[in-house]
GROMACS .gro file of C-alpha atoms in nm:
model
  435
    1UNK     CA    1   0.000   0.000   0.000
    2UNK     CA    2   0.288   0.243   0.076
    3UNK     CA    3   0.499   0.158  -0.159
    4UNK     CA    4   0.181   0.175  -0.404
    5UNK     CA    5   0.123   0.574  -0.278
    6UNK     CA    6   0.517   0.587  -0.328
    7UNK     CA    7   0.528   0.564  -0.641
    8UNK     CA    8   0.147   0.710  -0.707
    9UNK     CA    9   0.339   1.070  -0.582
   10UNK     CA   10   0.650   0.997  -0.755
   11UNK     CA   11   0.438   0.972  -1.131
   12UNK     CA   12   0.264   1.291  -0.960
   13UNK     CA   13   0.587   1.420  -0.954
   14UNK     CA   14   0.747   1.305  -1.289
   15UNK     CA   15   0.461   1.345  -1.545
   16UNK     CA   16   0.495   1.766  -1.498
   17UNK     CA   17   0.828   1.772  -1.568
   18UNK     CA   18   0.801   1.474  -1.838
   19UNK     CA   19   0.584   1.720  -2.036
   20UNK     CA   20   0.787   2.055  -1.992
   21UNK     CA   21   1.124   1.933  -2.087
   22UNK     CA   22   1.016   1.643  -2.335
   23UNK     CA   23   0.714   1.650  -2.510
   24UNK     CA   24   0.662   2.063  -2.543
   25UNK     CA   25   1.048   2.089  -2.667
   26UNK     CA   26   0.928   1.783  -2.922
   27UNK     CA   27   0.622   1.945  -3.004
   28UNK     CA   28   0.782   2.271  -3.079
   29UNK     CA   29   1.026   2.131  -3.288
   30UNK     CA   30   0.764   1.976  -3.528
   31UNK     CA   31   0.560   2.277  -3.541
   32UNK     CA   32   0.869   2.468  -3.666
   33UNK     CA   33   0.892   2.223  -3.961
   34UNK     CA   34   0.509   2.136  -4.015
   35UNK     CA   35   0.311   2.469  -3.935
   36UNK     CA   36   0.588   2.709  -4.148
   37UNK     CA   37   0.292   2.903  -4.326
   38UNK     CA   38   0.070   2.923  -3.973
   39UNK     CA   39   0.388   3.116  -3.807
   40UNK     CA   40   0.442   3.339  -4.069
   41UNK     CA   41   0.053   3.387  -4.017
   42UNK     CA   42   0.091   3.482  -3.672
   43UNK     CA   43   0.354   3.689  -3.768
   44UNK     CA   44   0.217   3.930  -4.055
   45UNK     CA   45  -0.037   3.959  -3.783
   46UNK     CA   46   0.204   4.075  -3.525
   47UNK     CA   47   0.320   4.287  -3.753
   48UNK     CA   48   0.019   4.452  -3.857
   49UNK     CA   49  -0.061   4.537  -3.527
   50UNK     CA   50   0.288   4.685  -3.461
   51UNK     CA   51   0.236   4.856  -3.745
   52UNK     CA   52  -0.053   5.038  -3.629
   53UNK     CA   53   0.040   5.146  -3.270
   54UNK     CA   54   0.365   5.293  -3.381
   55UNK     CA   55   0.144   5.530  -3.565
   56UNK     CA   56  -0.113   5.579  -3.235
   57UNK     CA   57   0.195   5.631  -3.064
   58UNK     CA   58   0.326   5.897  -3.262
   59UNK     CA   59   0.007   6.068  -3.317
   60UNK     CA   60  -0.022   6.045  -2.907
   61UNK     CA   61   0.320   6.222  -2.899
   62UNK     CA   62   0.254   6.473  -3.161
   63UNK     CA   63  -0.076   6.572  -2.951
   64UNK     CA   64   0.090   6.621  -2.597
   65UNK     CA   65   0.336   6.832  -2.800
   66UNK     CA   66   0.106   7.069  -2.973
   67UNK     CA   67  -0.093   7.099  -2.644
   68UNK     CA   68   0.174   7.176  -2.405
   69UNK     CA   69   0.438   7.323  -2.623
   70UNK     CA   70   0.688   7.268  -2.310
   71UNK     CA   71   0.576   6.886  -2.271
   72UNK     CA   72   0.872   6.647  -2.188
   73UNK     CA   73   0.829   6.271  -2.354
   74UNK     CA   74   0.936   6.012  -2.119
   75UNK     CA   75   1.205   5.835  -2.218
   76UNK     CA   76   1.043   5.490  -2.233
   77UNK     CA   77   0.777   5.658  -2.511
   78UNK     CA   78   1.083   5.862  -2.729
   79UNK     CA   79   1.271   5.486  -2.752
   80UNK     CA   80   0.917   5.303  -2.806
   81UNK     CA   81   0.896   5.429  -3.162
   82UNK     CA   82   1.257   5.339  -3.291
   83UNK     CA   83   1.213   4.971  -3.124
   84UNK     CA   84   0.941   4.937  -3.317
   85UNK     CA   85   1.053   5.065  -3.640
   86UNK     CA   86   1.374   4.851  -3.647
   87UNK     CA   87   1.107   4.513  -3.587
   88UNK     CA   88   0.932   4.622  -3.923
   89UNK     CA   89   1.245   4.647  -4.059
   90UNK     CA   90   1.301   4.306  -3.938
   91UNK     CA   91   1.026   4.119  -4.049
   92UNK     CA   92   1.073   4.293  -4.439
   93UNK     CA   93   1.438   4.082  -4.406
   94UNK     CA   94   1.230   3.759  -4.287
   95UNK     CA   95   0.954   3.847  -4.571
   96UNK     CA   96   1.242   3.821  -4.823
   97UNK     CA   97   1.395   3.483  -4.681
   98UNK     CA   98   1.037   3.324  -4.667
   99UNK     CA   99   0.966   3.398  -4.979
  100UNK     CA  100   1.341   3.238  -5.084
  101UNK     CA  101   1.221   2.954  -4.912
  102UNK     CA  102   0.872   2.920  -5.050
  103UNK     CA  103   1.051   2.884  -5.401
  104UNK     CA  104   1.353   2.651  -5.303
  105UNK     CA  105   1.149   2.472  -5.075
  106UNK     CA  106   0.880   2.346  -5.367
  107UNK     CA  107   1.253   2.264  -5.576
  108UNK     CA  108   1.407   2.131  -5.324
  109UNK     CA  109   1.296   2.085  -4.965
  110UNK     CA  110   1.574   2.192  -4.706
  111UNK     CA  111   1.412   2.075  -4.363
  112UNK     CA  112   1.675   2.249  -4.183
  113UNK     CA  113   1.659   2.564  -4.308
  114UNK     CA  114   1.264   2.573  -4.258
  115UNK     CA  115   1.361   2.474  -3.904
  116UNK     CA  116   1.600   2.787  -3.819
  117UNK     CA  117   1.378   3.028  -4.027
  118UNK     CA  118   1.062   2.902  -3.812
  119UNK     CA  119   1.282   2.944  -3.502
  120UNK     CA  120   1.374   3.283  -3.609
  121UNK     CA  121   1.021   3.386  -3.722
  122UNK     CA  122   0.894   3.283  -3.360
  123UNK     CA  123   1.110   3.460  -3.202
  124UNK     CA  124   1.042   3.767  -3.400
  125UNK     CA  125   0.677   3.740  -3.333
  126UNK     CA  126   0.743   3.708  -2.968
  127UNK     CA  127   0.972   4.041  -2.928
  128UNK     CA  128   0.679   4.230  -3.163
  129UNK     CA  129   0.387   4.073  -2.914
  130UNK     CA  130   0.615   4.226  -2.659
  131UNK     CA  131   0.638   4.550  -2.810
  132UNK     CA  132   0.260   4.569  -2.872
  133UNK     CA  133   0.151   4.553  -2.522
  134UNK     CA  134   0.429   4.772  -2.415
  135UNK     CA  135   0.275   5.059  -2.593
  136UNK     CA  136  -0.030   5.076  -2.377
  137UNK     CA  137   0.129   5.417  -2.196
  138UNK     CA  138  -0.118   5.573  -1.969
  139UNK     CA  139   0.045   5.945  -2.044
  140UNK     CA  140   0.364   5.988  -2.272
  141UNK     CA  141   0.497   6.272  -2.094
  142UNK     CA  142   0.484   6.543  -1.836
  143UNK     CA  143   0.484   6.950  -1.866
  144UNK     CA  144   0.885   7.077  -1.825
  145UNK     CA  145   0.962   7.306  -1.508
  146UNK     CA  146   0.978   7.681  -1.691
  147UNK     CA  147   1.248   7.837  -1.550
  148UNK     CA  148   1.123   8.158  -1.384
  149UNK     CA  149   1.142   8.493  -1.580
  150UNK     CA  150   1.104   8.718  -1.293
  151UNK     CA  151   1.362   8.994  -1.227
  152UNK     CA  152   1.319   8.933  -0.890
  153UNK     CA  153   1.315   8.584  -0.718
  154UNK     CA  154   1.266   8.464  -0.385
  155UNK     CA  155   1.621   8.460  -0.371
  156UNK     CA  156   1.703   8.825  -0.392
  157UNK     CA  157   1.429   8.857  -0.157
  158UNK     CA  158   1.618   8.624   0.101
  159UNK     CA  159   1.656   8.787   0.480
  160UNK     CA  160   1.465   9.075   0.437
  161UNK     CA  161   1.213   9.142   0.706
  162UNK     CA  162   0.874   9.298   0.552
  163UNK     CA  163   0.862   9.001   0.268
  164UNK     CA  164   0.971   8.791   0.540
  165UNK     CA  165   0.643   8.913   0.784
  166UNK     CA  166   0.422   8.901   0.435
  167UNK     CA  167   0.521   8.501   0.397
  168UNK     CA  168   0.459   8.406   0.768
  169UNK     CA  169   0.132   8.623   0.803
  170UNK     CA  170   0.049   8.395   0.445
  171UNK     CA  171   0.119   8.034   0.600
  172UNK     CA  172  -0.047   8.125   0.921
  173UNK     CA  173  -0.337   8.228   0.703
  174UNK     CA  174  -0.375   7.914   0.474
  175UNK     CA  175  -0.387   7.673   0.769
  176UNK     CA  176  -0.664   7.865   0.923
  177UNK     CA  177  -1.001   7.619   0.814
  178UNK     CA  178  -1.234   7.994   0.832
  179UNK     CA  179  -0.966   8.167   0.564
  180UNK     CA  180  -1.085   8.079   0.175
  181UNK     CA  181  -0.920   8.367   0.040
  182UNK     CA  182  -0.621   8.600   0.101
  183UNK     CA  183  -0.576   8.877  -0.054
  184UNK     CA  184  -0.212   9.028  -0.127
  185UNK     CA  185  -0.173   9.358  -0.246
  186UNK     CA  186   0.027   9.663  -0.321
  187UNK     CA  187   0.176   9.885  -0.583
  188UNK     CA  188   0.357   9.744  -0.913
  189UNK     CA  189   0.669   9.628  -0.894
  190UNK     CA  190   0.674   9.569  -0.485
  191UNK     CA  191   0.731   9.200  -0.516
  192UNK     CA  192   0.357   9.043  -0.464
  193UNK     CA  193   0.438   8.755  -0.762
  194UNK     CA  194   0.775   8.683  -0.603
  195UNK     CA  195   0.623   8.631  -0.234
  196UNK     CA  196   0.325   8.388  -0.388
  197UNK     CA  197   0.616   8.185  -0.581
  198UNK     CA  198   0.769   8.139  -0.264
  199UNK     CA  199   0.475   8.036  -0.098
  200UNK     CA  200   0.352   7.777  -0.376
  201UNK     CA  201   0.699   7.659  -0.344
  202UNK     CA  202   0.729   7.612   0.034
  203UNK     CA  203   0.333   7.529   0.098
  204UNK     CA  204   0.229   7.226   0.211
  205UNK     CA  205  -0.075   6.996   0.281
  206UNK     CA  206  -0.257   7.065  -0.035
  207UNK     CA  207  -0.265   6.775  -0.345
  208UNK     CA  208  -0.130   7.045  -0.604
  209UNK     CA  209  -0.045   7.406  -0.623
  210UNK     CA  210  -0.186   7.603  -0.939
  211UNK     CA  211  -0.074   7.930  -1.015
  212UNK     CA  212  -0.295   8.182  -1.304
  213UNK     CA  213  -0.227   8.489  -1.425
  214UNK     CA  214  -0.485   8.774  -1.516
  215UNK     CA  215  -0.357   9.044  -1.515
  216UNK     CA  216  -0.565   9.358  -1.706
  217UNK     CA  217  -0.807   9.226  -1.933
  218UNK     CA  218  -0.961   8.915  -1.823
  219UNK     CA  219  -0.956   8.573  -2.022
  220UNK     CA  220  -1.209   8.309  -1.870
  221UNK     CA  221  -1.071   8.045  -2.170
  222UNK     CA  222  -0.723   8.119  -2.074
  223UNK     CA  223  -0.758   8.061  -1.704
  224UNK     CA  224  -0.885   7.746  -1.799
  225UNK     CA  225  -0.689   7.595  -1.985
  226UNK     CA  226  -0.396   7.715  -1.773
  227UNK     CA  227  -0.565   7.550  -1.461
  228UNK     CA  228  -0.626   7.222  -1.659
  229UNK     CA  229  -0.267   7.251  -1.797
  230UNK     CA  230  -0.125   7.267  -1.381
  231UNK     CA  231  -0.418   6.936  -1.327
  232UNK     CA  232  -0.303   6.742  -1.622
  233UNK     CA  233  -0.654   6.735  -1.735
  234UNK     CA  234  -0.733   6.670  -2.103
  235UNK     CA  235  -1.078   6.836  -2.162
  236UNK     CA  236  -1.357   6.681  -2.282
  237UNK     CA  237  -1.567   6.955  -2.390
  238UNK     CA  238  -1.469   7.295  -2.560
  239UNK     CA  239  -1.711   7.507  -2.444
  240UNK     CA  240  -1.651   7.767  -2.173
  241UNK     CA  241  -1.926   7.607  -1.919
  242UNK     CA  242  -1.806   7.278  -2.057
  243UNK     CA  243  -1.437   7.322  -1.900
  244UNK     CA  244  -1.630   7.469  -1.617
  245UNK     CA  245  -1.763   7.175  -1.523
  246UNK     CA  246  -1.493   6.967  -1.604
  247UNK     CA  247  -1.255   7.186  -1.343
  248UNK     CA  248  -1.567   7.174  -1.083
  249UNK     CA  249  -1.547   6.799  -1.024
  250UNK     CA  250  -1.207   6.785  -1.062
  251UNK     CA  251  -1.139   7.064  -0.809
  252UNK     CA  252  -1.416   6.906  -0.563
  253UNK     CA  253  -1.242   6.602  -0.538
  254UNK     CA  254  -0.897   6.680  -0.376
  255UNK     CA  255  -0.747   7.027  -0.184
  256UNK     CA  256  -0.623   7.278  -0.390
  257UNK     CA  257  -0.419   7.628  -0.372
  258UNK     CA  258  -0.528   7.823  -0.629
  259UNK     CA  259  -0.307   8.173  -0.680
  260UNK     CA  260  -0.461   8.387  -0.904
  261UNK     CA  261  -0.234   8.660  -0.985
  262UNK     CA  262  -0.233   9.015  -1.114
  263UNK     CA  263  -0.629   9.087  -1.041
  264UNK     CA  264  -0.670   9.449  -1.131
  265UNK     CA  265  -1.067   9.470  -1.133
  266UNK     CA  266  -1.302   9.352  -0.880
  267UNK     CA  267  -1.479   9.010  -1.007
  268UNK     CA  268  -1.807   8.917  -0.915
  269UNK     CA  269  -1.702   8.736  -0.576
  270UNK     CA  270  -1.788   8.381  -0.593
  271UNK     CA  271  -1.985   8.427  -0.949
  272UNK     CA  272  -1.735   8.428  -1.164
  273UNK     CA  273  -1.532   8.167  -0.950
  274UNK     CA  274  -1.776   7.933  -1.044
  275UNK     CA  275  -1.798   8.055  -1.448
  276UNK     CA  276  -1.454   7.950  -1.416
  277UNK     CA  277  -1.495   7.637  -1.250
  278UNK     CA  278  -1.290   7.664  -0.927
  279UNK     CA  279  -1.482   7.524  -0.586
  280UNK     CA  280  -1.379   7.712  -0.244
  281UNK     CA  281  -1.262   7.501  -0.029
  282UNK     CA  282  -1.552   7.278   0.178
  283UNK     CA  283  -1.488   6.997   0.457
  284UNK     CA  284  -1.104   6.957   0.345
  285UNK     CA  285  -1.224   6.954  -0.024
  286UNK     CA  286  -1.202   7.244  -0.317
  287UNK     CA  287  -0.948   7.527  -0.358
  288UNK     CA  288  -0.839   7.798  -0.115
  289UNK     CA  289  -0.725   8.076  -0.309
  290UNK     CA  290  -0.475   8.371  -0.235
  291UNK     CA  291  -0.517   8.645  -0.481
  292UNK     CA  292  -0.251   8.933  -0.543
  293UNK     CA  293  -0.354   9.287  -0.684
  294UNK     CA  294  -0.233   9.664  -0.684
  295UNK     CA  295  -0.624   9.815  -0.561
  296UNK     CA  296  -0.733   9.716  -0.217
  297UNK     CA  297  -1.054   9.753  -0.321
  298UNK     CA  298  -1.029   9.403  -0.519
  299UNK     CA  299  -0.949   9.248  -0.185
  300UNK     CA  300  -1.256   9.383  -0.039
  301UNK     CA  301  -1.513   9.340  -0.294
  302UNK     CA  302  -1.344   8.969  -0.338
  303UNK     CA  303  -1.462   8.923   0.051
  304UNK     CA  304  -1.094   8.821   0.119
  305UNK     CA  305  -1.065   8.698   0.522
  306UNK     CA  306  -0.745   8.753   0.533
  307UNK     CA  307  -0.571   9.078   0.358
  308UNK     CA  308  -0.204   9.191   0.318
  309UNK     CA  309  -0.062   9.512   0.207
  310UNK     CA  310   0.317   9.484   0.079
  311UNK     CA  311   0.477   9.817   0.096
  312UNK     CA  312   0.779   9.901  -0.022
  313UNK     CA  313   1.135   9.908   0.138
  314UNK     CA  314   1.304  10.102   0.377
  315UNK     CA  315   1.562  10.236   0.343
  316UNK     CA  316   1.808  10.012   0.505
  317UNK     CA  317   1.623   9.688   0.332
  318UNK     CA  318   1.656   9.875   0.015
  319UNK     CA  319   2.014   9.905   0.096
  320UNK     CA  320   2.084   9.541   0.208
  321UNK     CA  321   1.858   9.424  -0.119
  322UNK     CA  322   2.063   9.627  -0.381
  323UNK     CA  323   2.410   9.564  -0.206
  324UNK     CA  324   2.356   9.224  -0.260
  325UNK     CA  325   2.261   9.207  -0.580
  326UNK     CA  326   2.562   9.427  -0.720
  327UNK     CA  327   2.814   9.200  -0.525
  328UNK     CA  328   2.967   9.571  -0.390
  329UNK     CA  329   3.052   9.498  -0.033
  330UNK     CA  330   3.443   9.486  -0.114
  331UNK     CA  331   3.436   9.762  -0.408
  332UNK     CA  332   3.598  10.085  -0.424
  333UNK     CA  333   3.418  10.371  -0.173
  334UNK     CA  334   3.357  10.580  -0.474
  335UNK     CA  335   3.140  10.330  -0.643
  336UNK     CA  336   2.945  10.218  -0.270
  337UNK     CA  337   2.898  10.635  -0.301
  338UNK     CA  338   2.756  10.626  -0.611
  339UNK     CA  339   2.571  10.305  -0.532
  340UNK     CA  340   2.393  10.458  -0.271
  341UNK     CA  341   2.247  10.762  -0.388
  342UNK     CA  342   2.102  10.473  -0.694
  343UNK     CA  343   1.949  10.300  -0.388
  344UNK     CA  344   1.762  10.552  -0.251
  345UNK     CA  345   1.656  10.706  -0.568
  346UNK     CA  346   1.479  10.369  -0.612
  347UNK     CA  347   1.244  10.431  -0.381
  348UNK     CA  348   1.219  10.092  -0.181
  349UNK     CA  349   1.061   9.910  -0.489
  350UNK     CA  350   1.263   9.573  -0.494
  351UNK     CA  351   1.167   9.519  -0.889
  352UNK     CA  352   1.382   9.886  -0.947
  353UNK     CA  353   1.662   9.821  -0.676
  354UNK     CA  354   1.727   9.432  -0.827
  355UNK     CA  355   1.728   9.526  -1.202
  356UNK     CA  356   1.949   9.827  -1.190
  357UNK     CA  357   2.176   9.653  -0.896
  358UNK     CA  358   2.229   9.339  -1.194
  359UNK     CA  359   2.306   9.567  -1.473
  360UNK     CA  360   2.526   9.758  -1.286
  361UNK     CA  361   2.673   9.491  -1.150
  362UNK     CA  362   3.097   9.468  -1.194
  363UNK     CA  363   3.073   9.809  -1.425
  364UNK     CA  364   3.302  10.082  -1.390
  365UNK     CA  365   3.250  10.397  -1.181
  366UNK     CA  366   3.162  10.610  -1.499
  367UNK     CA  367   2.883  10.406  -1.563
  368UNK     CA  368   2.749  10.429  -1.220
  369UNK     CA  369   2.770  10.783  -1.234
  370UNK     CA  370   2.618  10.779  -1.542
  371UNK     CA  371   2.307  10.600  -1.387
  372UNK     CA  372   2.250  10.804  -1.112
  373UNK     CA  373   2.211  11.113  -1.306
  374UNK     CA  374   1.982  10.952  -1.537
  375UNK     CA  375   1.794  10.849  -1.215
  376UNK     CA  376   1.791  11.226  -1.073
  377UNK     CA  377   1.694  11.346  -1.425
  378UNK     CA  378   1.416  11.140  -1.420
  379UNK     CA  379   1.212  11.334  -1.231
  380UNK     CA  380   1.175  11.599  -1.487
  381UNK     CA  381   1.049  11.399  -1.758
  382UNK     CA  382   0.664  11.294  -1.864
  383UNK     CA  383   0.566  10.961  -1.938
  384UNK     CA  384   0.276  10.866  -2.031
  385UNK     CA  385   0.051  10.649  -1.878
  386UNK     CA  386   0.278  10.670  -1.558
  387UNK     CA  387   0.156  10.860  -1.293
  388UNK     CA  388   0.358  10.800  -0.941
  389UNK     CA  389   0.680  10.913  -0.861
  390UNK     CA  390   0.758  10.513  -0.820
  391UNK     CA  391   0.650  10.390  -1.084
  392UNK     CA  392   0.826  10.634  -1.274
  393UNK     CA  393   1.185  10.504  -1.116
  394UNK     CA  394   1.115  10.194  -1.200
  395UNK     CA  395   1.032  10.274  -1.566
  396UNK     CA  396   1.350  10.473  -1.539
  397UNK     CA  397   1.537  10.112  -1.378
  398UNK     CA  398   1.463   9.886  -1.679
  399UNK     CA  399   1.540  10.143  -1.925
  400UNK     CA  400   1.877  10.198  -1.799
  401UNK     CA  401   1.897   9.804  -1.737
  402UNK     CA  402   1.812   9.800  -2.095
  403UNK     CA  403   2.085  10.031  -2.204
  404UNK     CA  404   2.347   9.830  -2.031
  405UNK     CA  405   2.236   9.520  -2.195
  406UNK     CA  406   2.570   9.347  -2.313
  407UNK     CA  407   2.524   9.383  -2.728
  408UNK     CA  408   2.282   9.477  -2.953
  409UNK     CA  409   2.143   9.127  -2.999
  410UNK     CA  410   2.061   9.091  -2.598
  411UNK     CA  411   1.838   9.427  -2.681
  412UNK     CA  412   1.683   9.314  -2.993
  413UNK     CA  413   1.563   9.005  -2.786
  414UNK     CA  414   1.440   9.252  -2.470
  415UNK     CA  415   1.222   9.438  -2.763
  416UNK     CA  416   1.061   9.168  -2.912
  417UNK     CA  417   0.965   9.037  -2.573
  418UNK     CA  418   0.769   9.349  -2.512
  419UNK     CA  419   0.595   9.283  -2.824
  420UNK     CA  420   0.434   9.001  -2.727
  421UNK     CA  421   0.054   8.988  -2.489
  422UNK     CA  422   0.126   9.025  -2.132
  423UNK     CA  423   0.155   8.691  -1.945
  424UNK     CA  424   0.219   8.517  -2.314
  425UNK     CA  425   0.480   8.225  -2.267
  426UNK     CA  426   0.753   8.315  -2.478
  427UNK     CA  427   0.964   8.030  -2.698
  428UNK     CA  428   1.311   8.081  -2.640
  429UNK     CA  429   1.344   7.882  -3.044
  430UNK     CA  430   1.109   8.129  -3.191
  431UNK     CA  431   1.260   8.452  -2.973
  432UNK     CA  432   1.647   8.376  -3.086
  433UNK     CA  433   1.491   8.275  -3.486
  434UNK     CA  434   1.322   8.663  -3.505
  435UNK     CA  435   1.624   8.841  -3.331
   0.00000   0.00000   0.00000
C-alpha cells in the first residue's frame, strides 16, 4: 500500500516535468517544420498590429506636443517608436527569406533551413507581441519646469524682514479652516508675484499648487486651460461652461491652492469663480485661493478673510537688497557712493533696486555715475501712462537696465519680448529665430 502511494506521488511528480522538458520541446520542434505558413501567419499579424500602434503612438506624442508646447516625452515613449521601427524592418528581411524559401522549398525541400527560419520567425513574433503591449502608456509625458522669468526671485528677496512678515502672516493664514481667500496687495513692482512663488513653493498639505495669471483684461478660456494645464486634465468639452464643469469635479475632489495673480478689477465674488470652475474650499475639499492685486478695493469686494498690504522698502532693506545684488561689499568707496544715492533714488521698490543693482553689477565707476544722473533726471520727464513718482523710477530702472544690456542682440531680444501679450509664454526657439 505504501509503496503503491510511493510511487502514485513519484508519477505525480514526474509526469509535470516529463511534459515541460520532453514532449513541449518535441512538439515545438515539429511545429517549426510542419506549421511554417501558420507562423508566418501569426507573424504578418504581429506585424500589422505593430504597425498600427507605432502610428497611435506617434500621433499620441505629436498631440501632448502641440498641447503643451513645453511637454517632456518620457524616455520609455521617445525609444518606443525606434524599437518598433527597427522590428518592421526586421520582419521585411524575414519576408524576403520566406519567400526564398517558399521557391527553393517546392525545388528542393531543405528541412533544416525551414527549421532555423521558423525558429527565427517565432522569435520575432514574440519580441513584436512584446512590443505591442508595451505601448499601452497611460500618459507619454509630463509639462517641463519653466524656468522663472522674474527679475526678482525669492532669492534676492532672502533675509529681508517685511517680505519675510508678508510670507509668515500667508502660512499662518492658509492653515486657518475659516480663511478661503487671502488677498495680497500693493503697488507694481513691490514684489507680490515673487512672495506667492515662494509660498507655492514652500506650501504644504494641499494635493497640487496652481498658479494663473490675469492680469488687465480678463480671459475666462485662458484661465482654464492654464488650470487644466497645472491638473493634467485633457478636456472633454470645448465650451466655456463645458471646461467649467470639467474643473468643478475635478477641483471638488482633492485640496487645492489656487493663486490667481495680477487681479486688477473687482470680479463678481464667488460668481465668476464658479464661471470659471474653481470650488472654495468645503470639509477639506475644493481650492483655497490667495489672490494678489495693486487696488485694495479688489481684496474687499473679493470678501478676502485675510488681507495683506506689501509696501515698499526702507531704506536700510533697500540698501541690504541692492548691495547684494551688485556684489559691492568689497568695491571701491567711490562706487558704494555712487551706489547709494542709486538706492535711494529707487524708492524701496525691490523690482527697481534688483534690475538696476544686476546691470550695474561689476561696471566701472563712470557708468554708475552715469546711472544716477539719469535716475535724478528722471524726475523731470513725462511719461505717459505713468503717474507716481515710483513707478516712474522703475520705468526709469529697466530702461537703464536696458541700455546696459551686453550687445545689440541681448536688446533686440528685450524688444521683441515686449511685443508680445502680457503673461504670453515666450519660446526661447522662436525669440532667438526673429532676433
Amino acid at each position: 500500500m505504501g509503496s503503491e502511494w510511493g510511487l502514485s506521488a513519484a508519477s505525480g511528480l514526474v509526469a509535470p516535468l516529463f511534459v515541460d522538458y520532453l514532449v513541449k520541446p518535441i512538439e515545438r520542434r515539429i511545429r517549426y517544420l510542419f506549421r511554417f505558413h501558420k507562423i508566418v501567419q501569426e507573424l504578418h499579424q504581429n506585424q500589422q498590429d505593430l504597425a498600427a500602434k507605432e502610428t497611435q503612438v506617434k500621433d499620441d506624442v505629436e498631440e501632448a506636443k502641440l498641447q503643451i508646447r513645453t511637454q517632456v516625452i518620457y524616455d520609455q515613449v521617445d525609444e518606443w517608436p525606434t524599437k518598433a521601427e527597427n522590428a518592421l524592418k526586421d520582419v521585411k528581411v524575414l519576408d524576403s527569406e520566406i519567400e526564398e524559401n517558399k521557391r527553393c522549398f517546392c525545388l528542393c525541400p531543405n528541412w533544416c533551413w525551414r527549421y532555423q527560419l521558423s525558429q527565427e520567425i517565432e522569435n520575432k513574433t514574440l519580441e513584436i507581441a512584446d512590443l505591442v503591449k508595451k505601448s499601452e502608456f497611460k500618459r507619454v509625458g509630463h509639462r517641463a519646469k519653466l524656468p522663472s522669468l522674474d527679475l526678482v526671485t525669492s532669492k534676492d528677496n532672502v533675509d529681508l524682514k517685511s517680505s519675510g512678515a508678508a510670507f509668515n502672516k500667508i502660512m499662518e493664514a492658509l492653515k486657518d479652516d475659516i480663511v478661503k481667500k487671502i488677498g495680497v496687495w500693493g503697488m507694481g513692482g513691490v514684489g507680490k508675484t515673487t512672495l506667492v512663488r515662494n509660498v507655492s513653493g514652500k506650501v504644504r498639505g494641499f494635493d497640487r499648487v496652481i498658479m494663473v495669471t490675469v492680469s488687465e483684461t480678463v480671459d475666462i478660456e485662458k484661465i482654464q486651460n492654464k488650470i487644466a494645464d497645472d491638473l493634467d486634465l485633457k478636456f472633454g468639452k470645448n465650451t466655456e461652461g463645458g471646461k467649467a464643469t470639467e474643473l468643478w469635479s475635478r477641483l471638488s475632489n482633492g485640496k487645492f491652492l489656487v493663486i490667481i495673480d495680477d487681479l486688477w478689477k473687482e470680479w463678481n465674488d464667488d460668481g465668476d469663480l464658479r464661471k470659471i470652475g474653481i470650488p472654495l474650499v468645503k470639509d477639506e475639499k475644493g481650492c483655497k485661493i490667495i489672490l494678489t492685486t495693486r487696488n485694495y478695493n479688489v481684496c474687499q469686494h473679493m470678501e478676502c478673510e485675510e488681507t495683506i498690504q506689501l509696501k515698499v522698502l526702507e531704506d536700510g532693506e533697500a540698501w541690504t537688497l541692492f548691495e547684494m545684488n551688485a556684489g559691492i561689499k568689497k568695491a571701491d568707496s567711490r562706487v558704494i557712493g555712487e551706489a547709494k544715492k542709486i538706492a535711494k533714488e529707487c524708492k524701496g521698490l525691490p523690482l527697481a533696486i534688483v534690475t538696476l543693482a544686476k546691470a550695474l553689477k561689476g561696471k566701472a565707476l563712470d557708468r554708475w555715475k552715469d546711472a544716477r544722473k539719469k535716475l535724478e533726471r528722471s524726475g523731470l520727464m513725462e511719461i505717459p501712462s505713468i503717474q507716481t513718482e515710483r513707478e516712474k523710477n522703475a520705468y526709469i530702472s529697466l530702461k537703464i537696465s536696458y541700455e546696459h544690456l551686453k550687445d545689440k542682440m541681448s536688446q533686440t531680444c528685450f524688444l521683441l519680448c515686449a511685443l508680445y501679450p502680457e503673461d504670453d509664454l515666450i519660446n526661447v526657439e522662436d525669440l532667438m529665430r526673429y532676433a
